[in-house]
Amino acid sequence: MKTYRLSPPARRSAIVLLIGALMVWVFALWTLRISVATSSDPSAGFVQALRENLERGMTIGQIIPALLMVVLLVAAPLVAWNILEELGAQYTLTDAGLRFTSFGVALTCPWSSVVGVRRRDDDADEPLDEVALSDDPSSQIRNPLVRWLHRQACGARCLIIYSGVEDRDDLLREICAHAGLNDAQPALSGV
């Protein structure tokens, strides 16, 4: 059984992206605090300053940045999770099926459930393929939060084959061979 992982350059890139996502989150948190909790009293705490702003009414110059920062505060952790899942991604071909593991995720997709392999975005700079499945393997994830996050990253009935995986083309060919798929599919042309 061969295990396929991200290449060292792809892991380094993922780590840099993860640091960037965390920096965006910290920036959003700091900017939100400045936007909604400024007070004429420099010794006022966050809650007191927020209360003062709400009582006197917030200006449009406070509301718009605050809303943008709230969006970033929600989106940055989701992006960070997607990067973490990619960073820890491992694919193992077994007799039972394709095994995918990452941080908090351990899935086995039986070969009978693999219905195709397709390119996710033909216009992307780096190829990102997905294994289409007939059922949702995320039900194998016990933690409901991790299950939800995985579904947000991959979708319910597919498994992403990340572009930075070493010997990716070999992995895609092996998946097609084990699942009995015709590897002349459009997504695999040139593989």
PDB file of N, CA and C in Angstrom, residues 11 40 91 106:
ATOM      1  N   ARG A  11       3.721  21.577   1.018  1.00  0.00           N
ATOM      2  CA  ARG A  11       3.520  21.745   2.465  1.00  0.00           C
ATOM      3  C   ARG A  11       3.997  23.121   2.922  1.00  0.00           C
ATOM      4  N   SER A  40     -14.112  58.200  24.079  1.00  0.00           N
ATOM      5  CA  SER A  40     -13.411  59.436  24.411  1.00  0.00           C
ATOM      6  C   SER A  40     -12.566  59.248  25.675  1.00  0.00           C
ATOM      7  N   TYR A  91      -3.498  10.023   1.133  1.00  0.00           N
ATOM      8  CA  TYR A  91      -4.343   9.120   0.365  1.00  0.00           C
ATOM      9  C   TYR A  91      -3.657   7.764   0.334  1.00  0.00           C
ATOM     10  N   ALA A 106     -10.773  10.742   8.976  1.00  0.00           N
ATOM     11  CA  ALA A 106     -10.338   9.424   8.510  1.00  0.00           C
ATOM     12  C   ALA A 106     -11.514   8.802   7.761  1.00  0.00           C
TER      13      ALA A 106
END
